[in-house]
Short mmCIF file of C-alpha atoms in Angstrom, two decimals:
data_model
loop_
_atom_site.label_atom_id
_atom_site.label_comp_id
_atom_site.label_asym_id
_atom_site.label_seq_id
_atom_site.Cartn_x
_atom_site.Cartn_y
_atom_site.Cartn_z
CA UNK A 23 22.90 -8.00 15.31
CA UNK A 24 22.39 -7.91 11.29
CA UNK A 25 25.05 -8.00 8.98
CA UNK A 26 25.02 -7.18 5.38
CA UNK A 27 24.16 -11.49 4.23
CA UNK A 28 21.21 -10.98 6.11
CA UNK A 29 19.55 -9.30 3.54
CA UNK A 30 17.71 -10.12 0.33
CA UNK A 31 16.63 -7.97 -1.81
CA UNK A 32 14.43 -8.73 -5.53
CA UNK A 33 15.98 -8.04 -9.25
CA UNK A 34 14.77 -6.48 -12.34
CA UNK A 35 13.14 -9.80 -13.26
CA UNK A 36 11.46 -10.36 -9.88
CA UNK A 37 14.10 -12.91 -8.69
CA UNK A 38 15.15 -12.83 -4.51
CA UNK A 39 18.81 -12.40 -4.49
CA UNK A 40 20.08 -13.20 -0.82
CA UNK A 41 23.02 -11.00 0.19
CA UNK A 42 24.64 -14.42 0.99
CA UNK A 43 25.33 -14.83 -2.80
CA UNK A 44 28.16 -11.91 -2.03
CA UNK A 45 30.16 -13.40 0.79
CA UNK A 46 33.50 -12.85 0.43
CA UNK A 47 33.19 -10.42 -2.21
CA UNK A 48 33.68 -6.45 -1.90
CA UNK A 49 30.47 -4.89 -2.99
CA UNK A 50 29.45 -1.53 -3.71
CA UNK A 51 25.83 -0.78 -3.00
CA UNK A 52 24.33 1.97 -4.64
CA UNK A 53 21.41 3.70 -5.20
CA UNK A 54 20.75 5.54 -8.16
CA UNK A 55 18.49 7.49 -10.87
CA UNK A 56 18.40 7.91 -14.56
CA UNK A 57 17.31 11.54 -14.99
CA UNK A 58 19.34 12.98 -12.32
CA UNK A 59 22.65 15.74 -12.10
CA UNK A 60 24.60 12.61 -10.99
CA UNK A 61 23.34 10.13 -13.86
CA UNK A 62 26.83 10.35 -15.51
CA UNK A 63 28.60 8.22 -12.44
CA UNK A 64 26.99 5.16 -14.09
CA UNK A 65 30.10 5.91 -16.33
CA UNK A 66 32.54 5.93 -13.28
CA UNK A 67 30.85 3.27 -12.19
CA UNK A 68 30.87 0.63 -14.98
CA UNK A 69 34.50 1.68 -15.77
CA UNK A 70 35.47 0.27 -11.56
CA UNK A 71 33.30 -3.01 -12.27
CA UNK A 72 35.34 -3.79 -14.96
CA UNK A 73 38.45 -3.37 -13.60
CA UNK A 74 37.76 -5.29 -10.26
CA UNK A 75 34.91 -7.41 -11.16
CA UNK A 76 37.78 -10.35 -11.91
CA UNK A 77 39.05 -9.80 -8.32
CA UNK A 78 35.63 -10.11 -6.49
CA UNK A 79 34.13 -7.24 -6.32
CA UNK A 80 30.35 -6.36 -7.71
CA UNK A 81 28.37 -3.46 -7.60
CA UNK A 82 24.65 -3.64 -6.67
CA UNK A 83 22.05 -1.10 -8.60
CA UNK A 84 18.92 -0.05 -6.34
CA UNK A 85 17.04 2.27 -8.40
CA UNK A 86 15.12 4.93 -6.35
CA UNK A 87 12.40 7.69 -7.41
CA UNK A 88 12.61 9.29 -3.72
CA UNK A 89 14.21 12.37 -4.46
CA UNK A 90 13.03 14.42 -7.17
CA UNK A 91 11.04 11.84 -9.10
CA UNK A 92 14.43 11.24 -10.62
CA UNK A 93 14.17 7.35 -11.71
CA UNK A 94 10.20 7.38 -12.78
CA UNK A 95 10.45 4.90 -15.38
CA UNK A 96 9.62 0.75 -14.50
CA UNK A 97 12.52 -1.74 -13.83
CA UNK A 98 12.60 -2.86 -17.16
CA UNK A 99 13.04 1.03 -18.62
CA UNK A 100 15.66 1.61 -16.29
CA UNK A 101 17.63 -0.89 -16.51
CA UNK A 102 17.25 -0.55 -20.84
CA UNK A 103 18.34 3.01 -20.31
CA UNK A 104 21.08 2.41 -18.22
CA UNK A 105 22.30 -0.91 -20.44
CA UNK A 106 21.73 1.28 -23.78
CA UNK A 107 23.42 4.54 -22.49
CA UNK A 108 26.21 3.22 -20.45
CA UNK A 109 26.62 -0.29 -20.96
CA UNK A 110 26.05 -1.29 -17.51
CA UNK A 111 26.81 -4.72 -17.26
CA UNK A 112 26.16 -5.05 -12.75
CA UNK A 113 23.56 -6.24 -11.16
CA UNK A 114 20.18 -4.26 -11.36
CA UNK A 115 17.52 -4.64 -8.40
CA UNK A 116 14.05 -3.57 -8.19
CA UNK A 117 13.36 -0.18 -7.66
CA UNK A 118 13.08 0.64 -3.96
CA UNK A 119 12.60 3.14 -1.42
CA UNK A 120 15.77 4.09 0.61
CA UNK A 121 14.35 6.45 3.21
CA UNK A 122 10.76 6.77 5.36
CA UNK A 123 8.51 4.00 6.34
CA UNK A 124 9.13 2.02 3.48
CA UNK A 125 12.61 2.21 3.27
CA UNK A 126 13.78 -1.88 1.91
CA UNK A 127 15.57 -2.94 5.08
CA UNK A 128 18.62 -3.50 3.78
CA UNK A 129 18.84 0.27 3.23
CA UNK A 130 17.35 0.76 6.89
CA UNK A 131 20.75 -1.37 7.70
CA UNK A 132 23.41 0.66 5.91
CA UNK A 133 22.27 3.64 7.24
CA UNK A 134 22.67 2.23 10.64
CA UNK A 135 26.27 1.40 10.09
CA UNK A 136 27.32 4.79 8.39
CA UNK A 137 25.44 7.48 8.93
CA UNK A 138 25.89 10.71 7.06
CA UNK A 139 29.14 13.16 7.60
CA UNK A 140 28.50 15.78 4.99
CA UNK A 141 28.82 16.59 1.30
CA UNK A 142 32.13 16.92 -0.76
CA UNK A 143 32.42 20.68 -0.41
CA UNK A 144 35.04 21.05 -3.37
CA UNK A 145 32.18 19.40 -5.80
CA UNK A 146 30.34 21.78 -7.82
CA UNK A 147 27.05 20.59 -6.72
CA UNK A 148 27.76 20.55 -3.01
CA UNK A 149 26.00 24.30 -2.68
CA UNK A 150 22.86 23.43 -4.62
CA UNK A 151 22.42 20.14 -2.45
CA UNK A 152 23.09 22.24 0.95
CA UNK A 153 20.59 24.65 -0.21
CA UNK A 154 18.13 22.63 -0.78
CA UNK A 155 18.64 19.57 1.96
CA UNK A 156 18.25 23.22 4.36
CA UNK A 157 15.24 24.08 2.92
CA UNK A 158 13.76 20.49 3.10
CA UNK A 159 15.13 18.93 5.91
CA UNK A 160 16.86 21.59 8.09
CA UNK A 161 18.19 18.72 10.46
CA UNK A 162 19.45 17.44 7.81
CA UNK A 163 23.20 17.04 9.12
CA UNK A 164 21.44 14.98 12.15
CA UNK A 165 19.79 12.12 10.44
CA UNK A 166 21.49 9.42 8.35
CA UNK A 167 18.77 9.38 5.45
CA UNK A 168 20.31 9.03 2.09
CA UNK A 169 20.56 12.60 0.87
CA UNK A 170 20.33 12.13 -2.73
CA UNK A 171 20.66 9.89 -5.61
CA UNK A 172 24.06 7.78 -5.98
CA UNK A 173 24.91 7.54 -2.55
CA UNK A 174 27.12 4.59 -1.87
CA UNK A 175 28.58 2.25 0.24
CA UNK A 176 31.19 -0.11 0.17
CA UNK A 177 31.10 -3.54 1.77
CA UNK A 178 34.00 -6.16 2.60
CA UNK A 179 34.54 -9.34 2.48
CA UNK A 180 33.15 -10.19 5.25
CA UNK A 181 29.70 -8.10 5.36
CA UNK A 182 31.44 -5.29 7.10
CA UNK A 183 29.56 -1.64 5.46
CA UNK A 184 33.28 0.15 5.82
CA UNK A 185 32.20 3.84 4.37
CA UNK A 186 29.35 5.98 2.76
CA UNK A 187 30.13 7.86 -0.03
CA UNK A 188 27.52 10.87 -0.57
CA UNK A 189 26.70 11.72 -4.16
CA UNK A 190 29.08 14.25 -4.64
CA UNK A 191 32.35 12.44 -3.36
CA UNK A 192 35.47 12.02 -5.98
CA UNK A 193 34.75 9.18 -7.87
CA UNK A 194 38.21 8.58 -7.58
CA UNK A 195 38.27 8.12 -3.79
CA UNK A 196 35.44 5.85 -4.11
CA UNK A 197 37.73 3.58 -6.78
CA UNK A 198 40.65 3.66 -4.13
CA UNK A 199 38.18 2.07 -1.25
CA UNK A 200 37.64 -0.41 -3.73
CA UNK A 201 40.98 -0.89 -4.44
CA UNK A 202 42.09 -0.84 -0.89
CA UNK A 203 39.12 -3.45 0.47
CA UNK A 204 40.07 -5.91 -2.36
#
């Protein structure tokens, strides 16, 4: 069986990173967009890094275009937007695919370990994703494809993927996982 330092996955500036570089860390993978609804977390985001970063924990940026044509820029755009806007200062990887065919394995893996329970129904965008995951994907509640941009999921310190949080969970739940793991 896998486990999360199985993986490797390449950086902004074409460099392999092997998961192994993050044992014994807590890590937050995450896959995100820069024109998206959900583009703000980077915010949330930065502000956990900083606070944990001293006590292990990193977060790990996997750009995706898959839903909605959200992140169409190149690596280097993104990660210039999200350094300029938000002053992301965690580690940026290559844009990948997260779902289909050419999902990057490493995504193929999460999935595997936490599939998909459902959307934050007391978040304001909760009805609009529904809607449209319905429309799409009616089966959608039955497959563990990432839903949308931001999706995340925490790792601890020994490899173990120990939740998913959808796009539209309380940033503030995701900080106490953190918090909790480290």
């Amino acid at each position: 069986m896998s486990t999360f330092y199985d993986f490797e996955a390449e950086d902004v500036r074409c460099e392999v990173h092997k998961m192994e570089e993050y044992r014994g860390k807590v890590v937050l993978v995450v896959n995100s967009a820069t024109e998206c609804g959900f583009t703000p977390q980077y915010d949330d985001l930065q502000e956990i890094y900083e606070k944990y970063q001293p006590d292990g924990f990193e977060i790990l940026d996997f750009p995706c275009n898959q839903f909605a044509n959200q992140a169409p820029g190149t690596n280097a755009e993104i990660t210039a937007f999200c350094d300029a806007k938000f002053g992301i200062t965690f580690k940026h990887f290559a844009k990948i695919d997260v779902n289909g065919e050419n999902a990057h394995p490493l995504y193929k893996f999460l999935k595997e370990q936490q599939g998909f329970k459902g959307f934050d129904e007391s978040h304001p965008l909760t009805p609009m994703l529904k809607s449209m995951m319905e429309r799409k994907c009616p089966d959608y509640m039955e497959t563990s494809d990432i839903k949308w941009n931001f999706t995340k999921f925490p790792i601890d310190r020994e490899g173990k993927v120990v939740a998913r949080f959808e796009p539209t969970a309380d940033m503030d739940t995701v900080d106490e996982k953190i918090a909790e793991l480290l």
